[in-house]
Structure formats: C-alpha cells, structure tokens
Coordinates of C-alpha atoms and ligand atoms in Angstrom, one line a residue:
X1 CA -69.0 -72.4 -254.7
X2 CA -67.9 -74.4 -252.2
X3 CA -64.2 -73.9 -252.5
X4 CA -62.3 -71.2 -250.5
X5 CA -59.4 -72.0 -252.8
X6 CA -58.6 -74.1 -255.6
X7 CA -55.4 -75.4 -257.1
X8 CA -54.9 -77.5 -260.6
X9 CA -52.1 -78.7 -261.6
X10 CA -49.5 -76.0 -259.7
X11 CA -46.0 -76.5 -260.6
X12 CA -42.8 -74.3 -259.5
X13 CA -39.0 -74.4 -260.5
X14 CA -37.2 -71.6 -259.1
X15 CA -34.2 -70.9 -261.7
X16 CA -30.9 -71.6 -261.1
X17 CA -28.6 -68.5 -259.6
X18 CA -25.1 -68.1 -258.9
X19 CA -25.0 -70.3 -255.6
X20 CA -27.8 -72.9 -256.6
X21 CA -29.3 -75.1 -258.8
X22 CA -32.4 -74.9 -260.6
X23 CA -34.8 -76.3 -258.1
X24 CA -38.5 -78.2 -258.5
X25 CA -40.7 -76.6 -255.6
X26 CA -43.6 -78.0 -256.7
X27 CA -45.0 -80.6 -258.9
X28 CA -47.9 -81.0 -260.5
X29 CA -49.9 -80.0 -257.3
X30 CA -53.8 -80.4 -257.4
X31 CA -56.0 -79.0 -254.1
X32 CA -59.3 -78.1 -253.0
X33 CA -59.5 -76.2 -250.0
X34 CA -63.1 -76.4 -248.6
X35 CA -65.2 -72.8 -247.6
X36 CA -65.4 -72.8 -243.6
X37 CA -62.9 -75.2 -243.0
X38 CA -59.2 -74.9 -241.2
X39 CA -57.0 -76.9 -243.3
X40 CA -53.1 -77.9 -242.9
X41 CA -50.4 -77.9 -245.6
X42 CA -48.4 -80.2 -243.2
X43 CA -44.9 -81.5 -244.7
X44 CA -41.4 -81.2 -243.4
X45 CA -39.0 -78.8 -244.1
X46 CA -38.2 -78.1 -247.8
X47 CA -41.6 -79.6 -248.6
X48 CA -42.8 -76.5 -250.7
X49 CA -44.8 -75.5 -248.3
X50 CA -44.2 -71.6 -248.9
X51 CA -44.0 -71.7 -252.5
X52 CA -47.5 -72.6 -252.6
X53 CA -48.2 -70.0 -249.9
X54 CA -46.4 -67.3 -251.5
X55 CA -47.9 -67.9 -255.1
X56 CA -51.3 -67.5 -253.8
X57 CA -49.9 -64.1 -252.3
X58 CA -48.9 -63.0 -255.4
X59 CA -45.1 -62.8 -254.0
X60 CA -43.7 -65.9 -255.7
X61 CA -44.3 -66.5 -259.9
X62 CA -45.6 -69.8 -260.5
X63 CA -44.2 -71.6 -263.8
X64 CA -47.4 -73.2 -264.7
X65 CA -50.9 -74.5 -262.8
X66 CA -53.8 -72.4 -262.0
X67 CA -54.6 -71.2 -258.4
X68 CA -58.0 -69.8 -257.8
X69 CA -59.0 -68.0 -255.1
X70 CA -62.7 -67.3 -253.9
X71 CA -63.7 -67.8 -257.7
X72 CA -60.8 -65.3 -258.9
X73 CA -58.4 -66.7 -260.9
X74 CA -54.9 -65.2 -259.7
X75 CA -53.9 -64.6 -263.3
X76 CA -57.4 -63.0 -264.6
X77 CA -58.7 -61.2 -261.7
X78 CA -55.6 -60.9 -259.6
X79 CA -57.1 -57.8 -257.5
X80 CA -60.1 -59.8 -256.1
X81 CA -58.4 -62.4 -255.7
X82 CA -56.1 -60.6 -253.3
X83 CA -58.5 -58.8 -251.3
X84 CA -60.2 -62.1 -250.5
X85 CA -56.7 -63.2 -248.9
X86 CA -54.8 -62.2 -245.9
X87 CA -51.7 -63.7 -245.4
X88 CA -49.3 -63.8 -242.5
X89 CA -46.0 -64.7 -243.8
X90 CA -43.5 -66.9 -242.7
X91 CA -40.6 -64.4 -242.2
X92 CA -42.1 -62.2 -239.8
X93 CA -41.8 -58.0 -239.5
X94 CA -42.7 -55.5 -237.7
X95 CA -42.5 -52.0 -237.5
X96 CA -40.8 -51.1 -234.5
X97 CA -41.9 -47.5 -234.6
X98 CA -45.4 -47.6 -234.9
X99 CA -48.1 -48.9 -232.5
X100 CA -50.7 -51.6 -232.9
X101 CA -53.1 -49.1 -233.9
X102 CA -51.3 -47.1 -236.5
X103 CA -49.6 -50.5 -238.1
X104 CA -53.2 -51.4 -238.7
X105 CA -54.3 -48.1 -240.0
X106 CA -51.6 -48.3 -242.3
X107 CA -52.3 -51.3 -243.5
X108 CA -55.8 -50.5 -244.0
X109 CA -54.3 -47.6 -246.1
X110 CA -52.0 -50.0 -248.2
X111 CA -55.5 -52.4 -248.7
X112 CA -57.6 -49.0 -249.9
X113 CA -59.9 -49.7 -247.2
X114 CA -62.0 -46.6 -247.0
X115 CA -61.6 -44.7 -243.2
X116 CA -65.3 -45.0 -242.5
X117 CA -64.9 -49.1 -243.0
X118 CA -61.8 -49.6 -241.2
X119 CA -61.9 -51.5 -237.9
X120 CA -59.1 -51.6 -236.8
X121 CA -59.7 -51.6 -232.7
X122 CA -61.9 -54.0 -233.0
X123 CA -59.9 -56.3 -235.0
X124 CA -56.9 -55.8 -232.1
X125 CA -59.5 -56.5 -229.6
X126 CA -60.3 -59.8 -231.6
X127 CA -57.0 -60.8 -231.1
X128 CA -56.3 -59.9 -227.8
X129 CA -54.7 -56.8 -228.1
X130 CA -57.2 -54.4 -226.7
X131 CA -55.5 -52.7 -224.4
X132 CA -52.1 -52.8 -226.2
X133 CA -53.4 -50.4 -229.1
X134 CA -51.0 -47.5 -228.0
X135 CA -48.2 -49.8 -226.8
X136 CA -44.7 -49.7 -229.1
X137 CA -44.6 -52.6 -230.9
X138 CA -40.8 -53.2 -229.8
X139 CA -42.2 -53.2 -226.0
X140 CA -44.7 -56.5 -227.1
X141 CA -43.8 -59.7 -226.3
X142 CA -43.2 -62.4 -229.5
X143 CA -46.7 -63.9 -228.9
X144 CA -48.3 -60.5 -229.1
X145 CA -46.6 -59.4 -232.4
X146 CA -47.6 -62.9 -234.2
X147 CA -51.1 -62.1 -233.1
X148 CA -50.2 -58.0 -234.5
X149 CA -49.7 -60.1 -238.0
X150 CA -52.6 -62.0 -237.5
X151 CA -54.5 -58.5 -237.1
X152 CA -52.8 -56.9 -240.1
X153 CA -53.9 -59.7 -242.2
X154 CA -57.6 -59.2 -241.6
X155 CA -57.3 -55.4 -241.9
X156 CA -59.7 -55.6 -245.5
X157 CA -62.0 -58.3 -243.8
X158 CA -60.6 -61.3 -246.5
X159 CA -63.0 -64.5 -246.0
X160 CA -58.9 -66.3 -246.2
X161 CA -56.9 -66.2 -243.4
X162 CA -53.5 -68.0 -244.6
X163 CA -50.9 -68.9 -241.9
X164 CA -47.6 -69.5 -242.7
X165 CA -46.0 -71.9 -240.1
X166 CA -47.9 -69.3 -237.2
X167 CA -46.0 -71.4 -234.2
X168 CA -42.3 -72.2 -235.1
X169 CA -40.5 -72.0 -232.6
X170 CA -43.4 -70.4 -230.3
X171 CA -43.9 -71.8 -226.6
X172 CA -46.5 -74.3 -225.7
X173 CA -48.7 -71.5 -224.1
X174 CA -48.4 -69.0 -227.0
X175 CA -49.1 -71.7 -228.8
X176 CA -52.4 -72.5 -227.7
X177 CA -53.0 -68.8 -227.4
X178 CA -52.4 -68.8 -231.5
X179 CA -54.4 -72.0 -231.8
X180 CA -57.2 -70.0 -229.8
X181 CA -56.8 -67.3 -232.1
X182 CA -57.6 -69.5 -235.0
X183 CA -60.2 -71.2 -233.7
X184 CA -62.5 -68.0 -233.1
X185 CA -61.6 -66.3 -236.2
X186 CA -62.5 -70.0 -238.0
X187 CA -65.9 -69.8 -235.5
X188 CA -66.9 -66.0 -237.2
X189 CA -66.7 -67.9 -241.1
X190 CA -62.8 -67.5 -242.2
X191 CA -61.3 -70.2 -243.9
X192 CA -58.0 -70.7 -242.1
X193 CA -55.4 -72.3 -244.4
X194 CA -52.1 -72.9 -242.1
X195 CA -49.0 -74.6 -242.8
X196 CA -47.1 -76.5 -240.2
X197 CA -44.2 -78.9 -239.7
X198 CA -45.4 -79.7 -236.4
X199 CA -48.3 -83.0 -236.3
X200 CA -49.2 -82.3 -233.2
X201 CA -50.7 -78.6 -234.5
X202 CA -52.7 -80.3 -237.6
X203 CA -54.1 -82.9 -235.5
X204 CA -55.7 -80.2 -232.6
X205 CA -56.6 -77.8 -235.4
X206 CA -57.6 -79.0 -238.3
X207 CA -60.3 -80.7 -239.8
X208 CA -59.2 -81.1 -243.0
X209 CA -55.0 -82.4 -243.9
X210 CA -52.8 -82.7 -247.2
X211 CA -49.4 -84.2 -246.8
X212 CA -46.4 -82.5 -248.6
X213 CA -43.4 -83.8 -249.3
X214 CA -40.7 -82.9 -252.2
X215 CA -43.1 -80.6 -253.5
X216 CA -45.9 -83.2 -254.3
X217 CA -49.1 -84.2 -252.3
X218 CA -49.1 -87.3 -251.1
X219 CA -52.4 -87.4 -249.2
X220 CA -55.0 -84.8 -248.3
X221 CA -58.2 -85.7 -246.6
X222 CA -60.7 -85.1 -243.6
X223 CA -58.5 -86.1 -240.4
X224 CA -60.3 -88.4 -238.9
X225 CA -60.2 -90.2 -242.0
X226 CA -56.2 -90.5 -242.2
X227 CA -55.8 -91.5 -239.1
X228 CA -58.6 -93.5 -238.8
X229 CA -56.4 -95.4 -242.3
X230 CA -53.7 -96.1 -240.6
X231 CA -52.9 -99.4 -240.3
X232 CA -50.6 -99.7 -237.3
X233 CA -51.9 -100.1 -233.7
X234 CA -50.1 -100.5 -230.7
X235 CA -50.7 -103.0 -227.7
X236 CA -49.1 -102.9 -224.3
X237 CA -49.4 -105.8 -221.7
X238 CA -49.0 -105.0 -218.0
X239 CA -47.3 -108.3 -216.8
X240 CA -46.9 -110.2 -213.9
X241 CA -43.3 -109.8 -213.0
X242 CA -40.5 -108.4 -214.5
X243 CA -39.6 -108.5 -217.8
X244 CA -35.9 -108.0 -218.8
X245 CA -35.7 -108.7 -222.4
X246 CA -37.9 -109.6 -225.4
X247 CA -38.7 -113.1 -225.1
X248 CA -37.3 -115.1 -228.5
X249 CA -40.6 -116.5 -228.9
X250 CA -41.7 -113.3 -229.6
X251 CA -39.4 -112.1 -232.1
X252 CA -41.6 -112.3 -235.0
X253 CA -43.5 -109.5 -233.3
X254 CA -42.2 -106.0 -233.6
X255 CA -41.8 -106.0 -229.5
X256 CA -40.6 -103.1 -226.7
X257 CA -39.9 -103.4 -223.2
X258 CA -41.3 -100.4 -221.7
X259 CA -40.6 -100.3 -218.5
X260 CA -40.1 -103.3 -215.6
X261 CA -43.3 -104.7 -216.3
X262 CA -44.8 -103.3 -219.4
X263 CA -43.8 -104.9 -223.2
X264 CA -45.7 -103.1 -225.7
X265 CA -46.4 -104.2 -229.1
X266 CA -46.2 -102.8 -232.3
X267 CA -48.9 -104.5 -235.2
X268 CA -50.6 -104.5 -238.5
X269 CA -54.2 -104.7 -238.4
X270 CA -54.8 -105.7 -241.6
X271 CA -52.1 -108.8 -240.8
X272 CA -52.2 -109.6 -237.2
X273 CA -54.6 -110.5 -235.2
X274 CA -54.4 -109.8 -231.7
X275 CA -55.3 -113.2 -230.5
X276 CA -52.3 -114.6 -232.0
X277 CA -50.1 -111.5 -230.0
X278 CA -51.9 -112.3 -226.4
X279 CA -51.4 -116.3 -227.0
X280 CA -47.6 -115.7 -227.8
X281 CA -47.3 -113.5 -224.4
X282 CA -48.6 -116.2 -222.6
X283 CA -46.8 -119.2 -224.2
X284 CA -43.7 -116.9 -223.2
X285 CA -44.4 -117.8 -219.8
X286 CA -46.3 -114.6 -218.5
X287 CA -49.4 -113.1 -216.7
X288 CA -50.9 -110.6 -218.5
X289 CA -52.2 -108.5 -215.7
X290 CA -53.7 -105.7 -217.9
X291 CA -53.6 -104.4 -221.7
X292 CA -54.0 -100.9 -223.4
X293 CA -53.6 -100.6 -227.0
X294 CA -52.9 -97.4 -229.1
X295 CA -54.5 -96.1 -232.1
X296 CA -52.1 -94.9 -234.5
X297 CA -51.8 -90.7 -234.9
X298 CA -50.6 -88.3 -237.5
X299 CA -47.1 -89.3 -236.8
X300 CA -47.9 -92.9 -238.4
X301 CA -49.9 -91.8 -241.0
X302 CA -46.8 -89.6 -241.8
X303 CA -44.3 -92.3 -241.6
X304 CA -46.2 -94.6 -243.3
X305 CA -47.0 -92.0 -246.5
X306 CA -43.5 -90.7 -246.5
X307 CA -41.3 -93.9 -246.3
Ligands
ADP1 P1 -41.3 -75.3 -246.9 O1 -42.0 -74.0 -246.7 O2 -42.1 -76.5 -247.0 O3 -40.2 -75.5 -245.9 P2 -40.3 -74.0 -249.3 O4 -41.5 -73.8 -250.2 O5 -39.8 -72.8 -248.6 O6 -40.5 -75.2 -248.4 O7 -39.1 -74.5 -250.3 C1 -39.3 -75.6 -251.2 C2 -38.0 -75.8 -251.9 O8 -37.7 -74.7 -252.8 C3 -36.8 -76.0 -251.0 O9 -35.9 -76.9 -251.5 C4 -36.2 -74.6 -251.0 O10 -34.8 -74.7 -250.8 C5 -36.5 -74.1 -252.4 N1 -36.6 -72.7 -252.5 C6 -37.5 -71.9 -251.8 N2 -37.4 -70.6 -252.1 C7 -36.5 -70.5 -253.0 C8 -35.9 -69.5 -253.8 N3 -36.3 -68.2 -253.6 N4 -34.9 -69.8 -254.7 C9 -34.5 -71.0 -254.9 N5 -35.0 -72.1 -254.2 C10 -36.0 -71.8 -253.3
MG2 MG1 -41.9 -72.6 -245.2

C-alpha cells in the first residue's frame, strides 16, 4: 500500500439550521495522499478544508464518499482507522490545569495506550518541550502549546499526523519553529497531511499540493510540477535612465514601472516570446542595462486555477 490515505468520491452538505442554509462543503472529492509524504490541502477560506479534516477524524458525518485510512475504511473498521491518525484541530484547547506531562498521560489514557508503551517524555522532548514537562500549561507561550497539540496527537504513535491550519495567525519565528517541527517528525516516517491558507507554507513544506476551492479539487500534484506549469513569467529590465511612465509602444505588454529605472514585464510563455519584449524596450527608445526574469510561484498557479 502505498497510500497513507485515500479519498473517493467524498461529498458533504451540512443541513440547513435555524440561522443558515443547507450548505455543499464538499463535492465529489477524489484524493490520494502518498505514504512518507507532507502534503497540503491549500484553499482559501471556506474552501472545505476542515470538513475533509474533520471527517477523517471521525468528528464531522460525511453524506456520501469513502475515506480510507492506512487500508481502514472509516465506515468498516473505524477503530484502526483512528489509531492510525492523530489530528491537531483547527480550534485549539488546552487544559489550563494540567502540565505537559499529565495532558499527555491523559491522552495516552483516552487512546488506551497501555502505561508500559506510553512515551510521553520523549514525545515532549521531540517537540521541544523537554524541560517544560512540569510547567502549567497556562504559563506556555502560544508557540509552545501548538507544539503541546502536536505532542498530544502522537501520544498512540499514529503513522498520520494531520494539521489543521498549524500556523494561523502564528509569528514568522514560531512559524518556522512549527515548520521545523514537521519536518523531523516527516524525517522519522509520518505522513504529515496539513492544511493551510497561506502559499508561502505549502511551497517551503510540501512536496506534494491539492488546490481547494468551493469544496472541489481543482489541482493536486507534486510541487514542482504546478509551478513548474505555470505559464506566466516575469521579466524586469534595468534601464538606462529614468523611466516615468509605460511607454505606448508598449501597451500591448502587460508592463510595471518598478521603480526609477526598473519596468518589469509580465508574459505568457506559451504566447510571447521574449525577443519580441526586449526589441519593443528598445524601439521605445531605451538602454537596457541589465534583465532578471521571475519564475512564476504558488501564488500564480493559484490565480490562474482559481480565476
Ligand atoms: P475551510 O476549513 O477551508 O476554511 P470549512 O471546511 O471550515 O472550510 O467550511 C467549508 C464550508 O462549510 C464553509 O462555507 C462553511 O461555512 C461551511 N461549514 C463548515 N462547518 C459547518 C457547520 N458545522 N454547519 C454549517 N456549515 C458549515
Ligand atoms: Mg478550516
């Protein structure tokens, strides 16, 4: 099996209530989420993001679909299918009262993990929390308790470490510290299935991306391979001398003045040639004194799926 987790044909309508609508979470959504990997459910807000999170947790009924887990089938063999899991939800929650140490005991006690298999120093070292196992958990700073979850999840040693949007609204250094985090834990054979809103995270992360939006995939694929597919590229001429405007010989060009000197260029590969971009610079009376183009990112490959 080469699957960590598999999803066929997953589709979600939470009913209507008092104060909303009936509402389509998901439809019709297919995914194969490699063994080893660390793979991003990247989509904005509202994508559906958590629904598909949540009904692999077995805290949110799906309507229809299959999702199977490590070979389980949630619906046949839902108990090994959950102990092949760990999830760190969205909404976080602590325990104010109890340390590190006995929040992961307890846990472990919730998981049935036998006393004489429980690890739970070791699993606070692995995180970085060593030498806070005593500490109250009120007394740790925001970083430290997202990285408590992250222990709490691997209490029963699942082989699926799920994080559900593990940096919103964390700090650039806490941030890295997470992505650190992941990285090691990937390095020691979990799967890490994260969700993000945030391109930036899926690029540095993850080698493997599906795209989200209004509760249907739109792409999912290696990453190098989505970016390397998008079509847009960017050029920027240094110049001679100042530039003040866009020159309207150039206006068939999707142009930018950057700065004093600098007019970048926006382009399709696929049906522009660069030639014809350097020749119009010129014609428009100017020196090019040096030129750096731009490989499209994420961000394009977003735009360009979701528009
Ligand atoms: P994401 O995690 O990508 O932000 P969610 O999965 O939380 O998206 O939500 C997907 C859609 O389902 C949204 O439109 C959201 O408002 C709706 N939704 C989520 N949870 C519920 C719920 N419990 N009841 C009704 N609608 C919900
Ligand atoms: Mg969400």
């Amino acid at each position: 099996m080469k699957n960590a987790i598999e999803i066929r044909n997953l589709n979600k309508t939470y009913k209507a209530s008092k104060r909303s609508a009936a509402k389509v979470a998901l439809n019709d959504v297919s995914l194969d989420i490699p063994k080893g990997s660390i793979f991003a459910l990247l989509g904005p807000n509202g994508a559906g993001k958590s629904t598909i999170i949540n009904i692999m947790a077995g805290l949110v009924k799906k309507s229809s679909g299959s999702v199977i887990i490590n070979g389980f089938d949630i619906d046949v063999n839902e108990r090994n299918a959950k102990s092949s899991i760990g999830v760190v939800p969205q909404e976080l929650n602590y325990d104010p009262y109890f340390t590190p140490l006995e929040s992961l005991e307890l846990q472990a006690g919730l998981y049935g993990v036998p006393k004489s298999e429980r690890r739970s120093k070791e699993i606070l070292e692995m995180v970085g929390l060593g030498d806070k196992t005593h500490a109250y958990v009120r007394s740790l700073s925001g970083g430290m308790k997202r990285r408590l979850l992250m222990a709490k999840a691997m209490v029963h040693n699942p082989q699926i470490l799920v994080l559900d949007e593990p940096t919103a609204g964390v700090d650039i250094e806490l941030r890295r510290q997470l992505w650190d985090n992941v990285k090691m834990l990937n390095s020691r054979g979990v799967t890490i299935v994260l969700t993000t809103h945030y391109l930036e995270e899926a690029e540095e992360l993850c080698d493997r991306i599906a795209i989200i939006n209004n509760g249907e995939i739109v792409a999912c694929d290696d990453k190098d391979v989505l970016i390397g597919s998008i079509d847009s590229k960017e050029i920027i001429f240094r110049l001679d001398r100042d530039i003040e405007a866009v020159p309207a010989t150039m206006s068939q060009f999707n142009c930018e003045v950057k700065s004093a000197r600098d007019l970048s260029v926006r382009y399709s590969t696929s049906e522009q040639q660069v030639g014809a971009i350097i020749e119009a610079v010129q014609n428009a009376g100017y020196g090019i004194v040096d030129i750096t183009t731009e490989q499209g990112d994420l961000e394009d490959v977003f735009l360009q799926i979701t528009a």
